[in-house]
PDB file of C-alpha atoms in Angstrom:
ATOM      1  CA  MET A   1      17.060 -33.741  69.119  1.00  0.00           C
ATOM      2  CA  THR A   2      18.289 -36.588  66.943  1.00  0.00           C
ATOM      3  CA  PHE A   3      21.486 -36.154  64.956  1.00  0.00           C
ATOM      4  CA  ILE A   4      21.272 -37.808  61.536  1.00  0.00           C
ATOM      5  CA  GLU A   5      24.673 -36.736  60.218  1.00  0.00           C
ATOM      6  CA  PRO A   6      26.888 -33.673  60.512  1.00  0.00           C
ATOM      7  CA  GLY A   7      24.803 -30.687  59.397  1.00  0.00           C
ATOM      8  CA  LEU A   8      21.454 -32.459  59.762  1.00  0.00           C
ATOM      9  CA  SER A   9      19.381 -33.139  62.833  1.00  0.00           C
ATOM     10  CA  VAL A  10      15.715 -33.697  63.601  1.00  0.00           C
ATOM     11  CA  ARG A  11      13.806 -31.854  66.292  1.00  0.00           C
ATOM     12  CA  ASN A  12      10.055 -32.101  66.864  1.00  0.00           C
ATOM     13  CA  GLY A  13       9.533 -33.731  63.466  1.00  0.00           C
ATOM     14  CA  PHE A  14      11.452 -31.126  61.447  1.00  0.00           C
ATOM     15  CA  ALA A  15      14.919 -31.258  59.912  1.00  0.00           C
ATOM     16  CA  GLU A  16      17.364 -28.612  61.055  1.00  0.00           C
ATOM     17  CA  GLY A  17      20.862 -27.563  60.148  1.00  0.00           C
ATOM     18  CA  PRO A  18      22.758 -26.472  57.043  1.00  0.00           C
ATOM     19  CA  LEU A  19      21.687 -29.468  54.961  1.00  0.00           C
ATOM     20  CA  ALA A  20      18.013 -28.817  55.687  1.00  0.00           C
ATOM     21  CA  ASP A  21      18.503 -25.136  54.887  1.00  0.00           C
ATOM     22  CA  ALA A  22      20.128 -26.051  51.568  1.00  0.00           C
ATOM     23  CA  ALA A  23      17.215 -28.343  50.662  1.00  0.00           C
ATOM     24  CA  LEU A  24      14.702 -25.592  51.413  1.00  0.00           C
ATOM     25  CA  SER A  25      16.743 -23.137  49.359  1.00  0.00           C
ATOM     26  CA  ARG A  26      16.779 -25.538  46.381  1.00  0.00           C
ATOM     27  CA  ALA A  27      13.025 -26.020  46.675  1.00  0.00           C
ATOM     28  CA  ALA A  28      12.440 -22.271  46.762  1.00  0.00           C
ATOM     29  CA  ARG A  29      14.644 -21.670  43.707  1.00  0.00           C
ATOM     30  CA  ALA A  30      12.894 -24.466  41.791  1.00  0.00           C
ATOM     31  CA  GLY A  31       9.580 -22.811  42.625  1.00  0.00           C
ATOM     32  CA  GLN A  32      10.842 -19.466  41.348  1.00  0.00           C
ATOM     33  CA  LEU A  33      11.991 -21.064  38.100  1.00  0.00           C
ATOM     34  CA  LEU A  34       8.628 -22.774  37.593  1.00  0.00           C
ATOM     35  CA  GLU A  35       6.846 -19.491  38.299  1.00  0.00           C
ATOM     36  CA  GLU A  36       8.956 -17.715  35.666  1.00  0.00           C
ATOM     37  CA  LEU A  37       8.264 -20.499  33.155  1.00  0.00           C
ATOM     38  CA  GLN A  38       4.525 -20.237  33.737  1.00  0.00           C
ATOM     39  CA  GLU A  39       4.659 -16.499  33.082  1.00  0.00           C
ATOM     40  CA  GLN A  40       6.730 -16.883  29.891  1.00  0.00           C
ATOM     41  CA  ALA A  41       5.195 -20.100  28.514  1.00  0.00           C
ATOM     42  CA  ALA A  42       3.240 -18.342  25.756  1.00  0.00           C
ATOM     43  CA  THR A  43       6.440 -16.972  24.226  1.00  0.00           C
ATOM     44  CA  MET A  44       8.420 -20.223  24.466  1.00  0.00           C
ATOM     45  CA  THR A  45       8.692 -23.186  22.126  1.00  0.00           C
ATOM     46  CA  ASP A  46       7.708 -26.595  23.458  1.00  0.00           C
ATOM     47  CA  ARG A  47      11.383 -27.551  23.623  1.00  0.00           C
ATOM     48  CA  GLN A  48      12.352 -24.411  25.553  1.00  0.00           C
ATOM     49  CA  LEU A  49       9.521 -24.959  28.009  1.00  0.00           C
ATOM     50  CA  ARG A  50      10.420 -28.622  28.516  1.00  0.00           C
ATOM     51  CA  ASP A  51      14.092 -27.759  29.034  1.00  0.00           C
ATOM     52  CA  GLY A  52      13.129 -25.115  31.588  1.00  0.00           C
ATOM     53  CA  VAL A  53      10.917 -27.535  33.495  1.00  0.00           C
ATOM     54  CA  HIS A  54      13.714 -30.105  33.422  1.00  0.00           C
ATOM     55  CA  ARG A  55      16.200 -27.568  34.862  1.00  0.00           C
ATOM     56  CA  ALA A  56      13.791 -26.530  37.614  1.00  0.00           C
ATOM     57  CA  LEU A  57      13.075 -30.100  38.690  1.00  0.00           C
ATOM     58  CA  ARG A  58      16.737 -31.040  38.471  1.00  0.00           C
ATOM     59  CA  ARG A  59      17.628 -28.130  40.762  1.00  0.00           C
ATOM     60  CA  PHE A  60      15.109 -29.422  43.291  1.00  0.00           C
ATOM     61  CA  THR A  61      16.020 -33.113  43.169  1.00  0.00           C
ATOM     62  CA  GLN A  62      19.727 -32.734  42.327  1.00  0.00           C
ATOM     63  CA  GLU A  63      19.208 -35.772  40.101  1.00  0.00           C
ATOM     64  CA  GLN A  64      17.828 -36.489  36.670  1.00  0.00           C
ATOM     65  CA  PRO A  65      14.053 -35.982  37.007  1.00  0.00           C
ATOM     66  CA  PRO A  66      11.822 -38.676  35.513  1.00  0.00           C
ATOM     67  CA  ALA A  67      10.939 -37.827  31.909  1.00  0.00           C
ATOM     68  CA  CYS A  68       7.254 -38.547  32.563  1.00  0.00           C
ATOM     69  CA  GLN A  69       7.221 -35.972  35.370  1.00  0.00           C
ATOM     70  CA  VAL A  70       8.910 -33.353  33.184  1.00  0.00           C
ATOM     71  CA  ASP A  71       6.436 -34.075  30.391  1.00  0.00           C
ATOM     72  CA  ARG A  72       3.447 -33.826  32.761  1.00  0.00           C
ATOM     73  CA  PHE A  73       4.559 -30.503  34.217  1.00  0.00           C
ATOM     74  CA  THR A  74       5.292 -29.175  30.726  1.00  0.00           C
ATOM     75  CA  ALA A  75       1.874 -30.227  29.443  1.00  0.00           C
ATOM     76  CA  LEU A  76       0.104 -28.669  32.428  1.00  0.00           C
ATOM     77  CA  ILE A  77       1.938 -25.383  31.993  1.00  0.00           C
ATOM     78  CA  ARG A  78       1.264 -25.389  28.244  1.00  0.00           C
ATOM     79  CA  ARG A  79      -2.485 -25.875  28.914  1.00  0.00           C
ATOM     80  CA  GLY A  80      -2.442 -22.946  31.343  1.00  0.00           C
ATOM     81  CA  VAL A  81      -2.877 -25.014  34.493  1.00  0.00           C
ATOM     82  CA  ARG A  82      -1.220 -23.173  37.368  1.00  0.00           C
ATOM     83  CA  ILE A  83       1.389 -25.173  39.297  1.00  0.00           C
ATOM     84  CA  ASP A  84       1.660 -23.897  42.845  1.00  0.00           C
ATOM     85  CA  TRP A  85       5.041 -24.887  44.263  1.00  0.00           C
ATOM     86  CA  VAL A  86       4.667 -24.429  48.010  1.00  0.00           C
ATOM     87  CA  VAL A  87       7.850 -24.316  50.077  1.00  0.00           C
ATOM     88  CA  PRO A  88       7.384 -24.609  53.826  1.00  0.00           C
ATOM     89  CA  ASP A  89       9.353 -22.583  56.367  1.00  0.00           C
ATOM     90  CA  ARG A  90      10.724 -25.786  57.861  1.00  0.00           C
ATOM     91  CA  LEU A  91      11.485 -29.181  56.362  1.00  0.00           C
ATOM     92  CA  PRO A  92       9.185 -31.867  57.815  1.00  0.00           C
ATOM     93  CA  CYS A  93      10.613 -35.332  58.469  1.00  0.00           C
ATOM     94  CA  ALA A  94       8.716 -38.576  58.387  1.00  0.00           C
TER      95      ALA A  94
END
């Protein structure tokens, strides 16, 4: 096991600890938000949909998501393309 910092270690190529758990939780919540947006997209304005995508991606990254990424996700959802946001059980490390 390699300790990266307090609350984060790597074992067998996967991150472990409270920080890894928090990252997985953020990813799961972002996926839930995107799923809800895809279900409600037909009843939303373009601005509402874009704002929702922005919030979901911001939750995942904890930073300002790139506008081009927000626009791409919004356009895909608007066209009815399904975005599958897969969250693994464990956080792989490179």
